[in-house]
PDB file of C-alpha atoms in Angstrom:
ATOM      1  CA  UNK A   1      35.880  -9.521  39.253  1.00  0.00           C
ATOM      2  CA  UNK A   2      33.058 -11.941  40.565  1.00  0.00           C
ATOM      3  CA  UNK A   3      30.155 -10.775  43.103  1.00  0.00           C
ATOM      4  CA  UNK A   4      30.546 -12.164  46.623  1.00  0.00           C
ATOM      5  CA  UNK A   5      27.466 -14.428  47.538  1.00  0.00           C
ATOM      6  CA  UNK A   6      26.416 -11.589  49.772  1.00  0.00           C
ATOM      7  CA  UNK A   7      25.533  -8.964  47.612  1.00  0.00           C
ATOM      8  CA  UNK A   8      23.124 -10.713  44.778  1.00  0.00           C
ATOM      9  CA  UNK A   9      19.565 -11.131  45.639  1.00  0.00           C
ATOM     10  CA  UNK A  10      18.055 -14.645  46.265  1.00  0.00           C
ATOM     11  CA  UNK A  11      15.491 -15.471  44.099  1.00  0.00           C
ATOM     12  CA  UNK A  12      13.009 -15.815  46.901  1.00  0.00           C
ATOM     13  CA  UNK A  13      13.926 -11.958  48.433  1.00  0.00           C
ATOM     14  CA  UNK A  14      10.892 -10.818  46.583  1.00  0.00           C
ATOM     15  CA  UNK A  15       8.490 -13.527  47.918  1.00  0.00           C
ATOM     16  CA  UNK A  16       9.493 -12.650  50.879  1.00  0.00           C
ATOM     17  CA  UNK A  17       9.412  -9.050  50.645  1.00  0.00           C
ATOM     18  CA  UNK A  18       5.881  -9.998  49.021  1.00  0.00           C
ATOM     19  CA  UNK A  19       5.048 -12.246  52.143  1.00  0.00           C
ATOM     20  CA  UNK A  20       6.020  -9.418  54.948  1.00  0.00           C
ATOM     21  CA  UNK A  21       3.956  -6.553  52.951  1.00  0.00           C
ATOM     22  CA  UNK A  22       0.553  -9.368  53.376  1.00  0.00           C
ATOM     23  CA  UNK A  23       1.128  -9.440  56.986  1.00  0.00           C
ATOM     24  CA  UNK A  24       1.953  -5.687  57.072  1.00  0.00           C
ATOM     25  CA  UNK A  25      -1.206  -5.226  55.845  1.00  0.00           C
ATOM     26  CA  UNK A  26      -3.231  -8.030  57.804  1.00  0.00           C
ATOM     27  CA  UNK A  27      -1.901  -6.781  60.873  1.00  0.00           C
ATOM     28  CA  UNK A  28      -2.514  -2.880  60.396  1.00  0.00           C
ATOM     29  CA  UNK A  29      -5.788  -3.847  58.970  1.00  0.00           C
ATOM     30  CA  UNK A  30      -6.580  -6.022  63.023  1.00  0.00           C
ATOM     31  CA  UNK A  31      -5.462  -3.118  64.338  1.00  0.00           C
ATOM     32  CA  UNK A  32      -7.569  -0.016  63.839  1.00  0.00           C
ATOM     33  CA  UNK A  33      -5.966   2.668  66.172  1.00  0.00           C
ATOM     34  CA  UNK A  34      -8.857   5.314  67.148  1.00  0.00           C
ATOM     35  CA  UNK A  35      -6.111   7.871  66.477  1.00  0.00           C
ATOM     36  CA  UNK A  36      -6.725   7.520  63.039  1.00  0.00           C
ATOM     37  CA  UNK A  37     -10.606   7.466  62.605  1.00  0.00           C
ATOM     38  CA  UNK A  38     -12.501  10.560  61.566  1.00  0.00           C
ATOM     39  CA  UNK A  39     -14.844  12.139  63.241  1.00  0.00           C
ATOM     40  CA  UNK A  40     -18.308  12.209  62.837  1.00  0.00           C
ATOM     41  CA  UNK A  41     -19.451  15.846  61.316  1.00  0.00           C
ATOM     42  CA  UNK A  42     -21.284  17.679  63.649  1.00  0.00           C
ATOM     43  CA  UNK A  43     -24.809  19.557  63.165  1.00  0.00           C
ATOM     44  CA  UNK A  44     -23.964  23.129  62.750  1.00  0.00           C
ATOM     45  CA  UNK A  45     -26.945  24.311  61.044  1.00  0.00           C
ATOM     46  CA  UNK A  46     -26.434  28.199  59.818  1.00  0.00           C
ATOM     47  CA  UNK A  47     -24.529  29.355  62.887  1.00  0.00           C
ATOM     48  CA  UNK A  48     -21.049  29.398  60.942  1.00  0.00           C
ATOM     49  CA  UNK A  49     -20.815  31.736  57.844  1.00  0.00           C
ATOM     50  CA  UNK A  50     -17.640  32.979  55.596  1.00  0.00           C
ATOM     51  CA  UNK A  51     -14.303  31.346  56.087  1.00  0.00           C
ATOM     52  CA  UNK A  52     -15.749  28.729  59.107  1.00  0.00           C
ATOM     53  CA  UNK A  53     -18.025  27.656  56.386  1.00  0.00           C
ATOM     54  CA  UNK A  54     -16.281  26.794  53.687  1.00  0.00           C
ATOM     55  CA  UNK A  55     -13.797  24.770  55.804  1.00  0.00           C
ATOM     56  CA  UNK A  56     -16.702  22.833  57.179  1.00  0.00           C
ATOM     57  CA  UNK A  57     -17.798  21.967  53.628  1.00  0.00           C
ATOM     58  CA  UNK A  58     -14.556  21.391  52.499  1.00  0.00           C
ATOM     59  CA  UNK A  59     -14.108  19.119  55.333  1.00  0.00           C
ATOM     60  CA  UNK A  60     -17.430  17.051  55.072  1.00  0.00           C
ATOM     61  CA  UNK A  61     -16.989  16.847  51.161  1.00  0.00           C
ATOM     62  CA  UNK A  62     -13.045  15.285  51.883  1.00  0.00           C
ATOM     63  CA  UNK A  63     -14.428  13.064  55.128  1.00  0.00           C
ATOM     64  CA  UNK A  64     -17.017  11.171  52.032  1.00  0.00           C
ATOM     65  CA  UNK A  65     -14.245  10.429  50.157  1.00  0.00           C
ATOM     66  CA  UNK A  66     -11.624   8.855  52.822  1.00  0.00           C
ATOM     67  CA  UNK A  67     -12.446   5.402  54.855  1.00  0.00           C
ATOM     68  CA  UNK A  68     -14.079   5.984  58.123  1.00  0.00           C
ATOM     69  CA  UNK A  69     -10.364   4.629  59.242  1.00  0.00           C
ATOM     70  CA  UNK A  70      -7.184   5.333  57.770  1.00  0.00           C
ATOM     71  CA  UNK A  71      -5.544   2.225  58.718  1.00  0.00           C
ATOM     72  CA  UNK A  72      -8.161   0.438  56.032  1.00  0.00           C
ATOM     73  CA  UNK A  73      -6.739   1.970  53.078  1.00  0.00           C
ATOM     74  CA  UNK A  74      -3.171   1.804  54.565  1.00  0.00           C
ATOM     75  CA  UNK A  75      -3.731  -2.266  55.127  1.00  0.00           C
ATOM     76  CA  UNK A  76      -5.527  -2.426  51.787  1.00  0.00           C
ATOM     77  CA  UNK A  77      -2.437  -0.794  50.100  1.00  0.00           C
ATOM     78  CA  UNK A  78      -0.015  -3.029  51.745  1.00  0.00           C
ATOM     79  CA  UNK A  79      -2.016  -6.370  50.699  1.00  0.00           C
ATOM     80  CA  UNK A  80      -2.174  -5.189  46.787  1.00  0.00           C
ATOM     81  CA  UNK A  81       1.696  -4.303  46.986  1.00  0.00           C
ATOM     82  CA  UNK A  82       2.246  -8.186  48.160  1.00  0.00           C
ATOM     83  CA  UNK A  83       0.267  -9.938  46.402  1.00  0.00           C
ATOM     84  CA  UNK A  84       1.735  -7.885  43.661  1.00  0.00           C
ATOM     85  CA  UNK A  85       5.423  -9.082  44.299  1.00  0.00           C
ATOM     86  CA  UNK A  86       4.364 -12.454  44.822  1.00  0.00           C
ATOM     87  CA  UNK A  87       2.571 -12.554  41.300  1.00  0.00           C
ATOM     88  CA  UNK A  88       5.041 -11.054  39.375  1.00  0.00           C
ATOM     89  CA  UNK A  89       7.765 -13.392  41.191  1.00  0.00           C
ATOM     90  CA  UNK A  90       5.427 -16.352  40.293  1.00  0.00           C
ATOM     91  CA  UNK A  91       5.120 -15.222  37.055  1.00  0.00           C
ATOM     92  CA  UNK A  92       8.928 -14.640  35.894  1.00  0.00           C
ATOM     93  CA  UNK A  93       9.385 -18.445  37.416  1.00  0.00           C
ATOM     94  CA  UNK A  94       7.333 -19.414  34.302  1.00  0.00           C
ATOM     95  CA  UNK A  95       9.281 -16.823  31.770  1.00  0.00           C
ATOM     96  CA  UNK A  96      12.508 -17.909  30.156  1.00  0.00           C
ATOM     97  CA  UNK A  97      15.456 -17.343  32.010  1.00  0.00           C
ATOM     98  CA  UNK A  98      17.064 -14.080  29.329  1.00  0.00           C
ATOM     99  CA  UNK A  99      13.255 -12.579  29.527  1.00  0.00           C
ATOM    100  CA  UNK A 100      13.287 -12.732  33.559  1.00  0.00           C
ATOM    101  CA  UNK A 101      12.499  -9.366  34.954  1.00  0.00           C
ATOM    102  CA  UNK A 102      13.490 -10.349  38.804  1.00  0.00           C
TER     103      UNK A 102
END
């Protein structure tokens, strides 16, 4: 039983699927929606105490450790899982054909 053409994988799918995840992530990273920045913490002072407290502290101490925009560490994500593909692709071109991974 032989595989039709249309089922096995090209050997430039990954590239490609390498090449679309860069320009995922150049374009989210131009885009910058305001729906996903964070907001600046406000100046509360000692007027909150107990439970609306804590969830301010929590929230400030969380806020220092994200991007000031989500769509940063989305588009960086993107870029590292295409350049990624592409270098492994590249790679396995210079392996021998029984050690190729892809």
């Amino acid at each position: 039983m032989t595989k039709s053409p249309m089922t096995e994988p090209t050997k430039s799918s990954p590239i490609l699927a390498g090449l679309a995840l860069l320009g995922a992530g150049l374009l989210v990273r131009q885009w910058q929606p305001r729906a996903l920045e964070l907001p600046e913490p406000g100046n509360h002072g000692s007027r909150d105490g107990g439970l609306r407290r804590a969830a301010r502290k929590s929230r400030d101490g969380l806020a220092k450790v994200l991007p000031g925009n989500l769509t940063g560490s989305i588009a960086r994500s993107l870029m590292v899982m295409g350049a990624g593909l592409i270098l492994v692709r590249a790679l396995d071109e210079l392996v021998e054909d029984q050690d190729a991974l892809f």
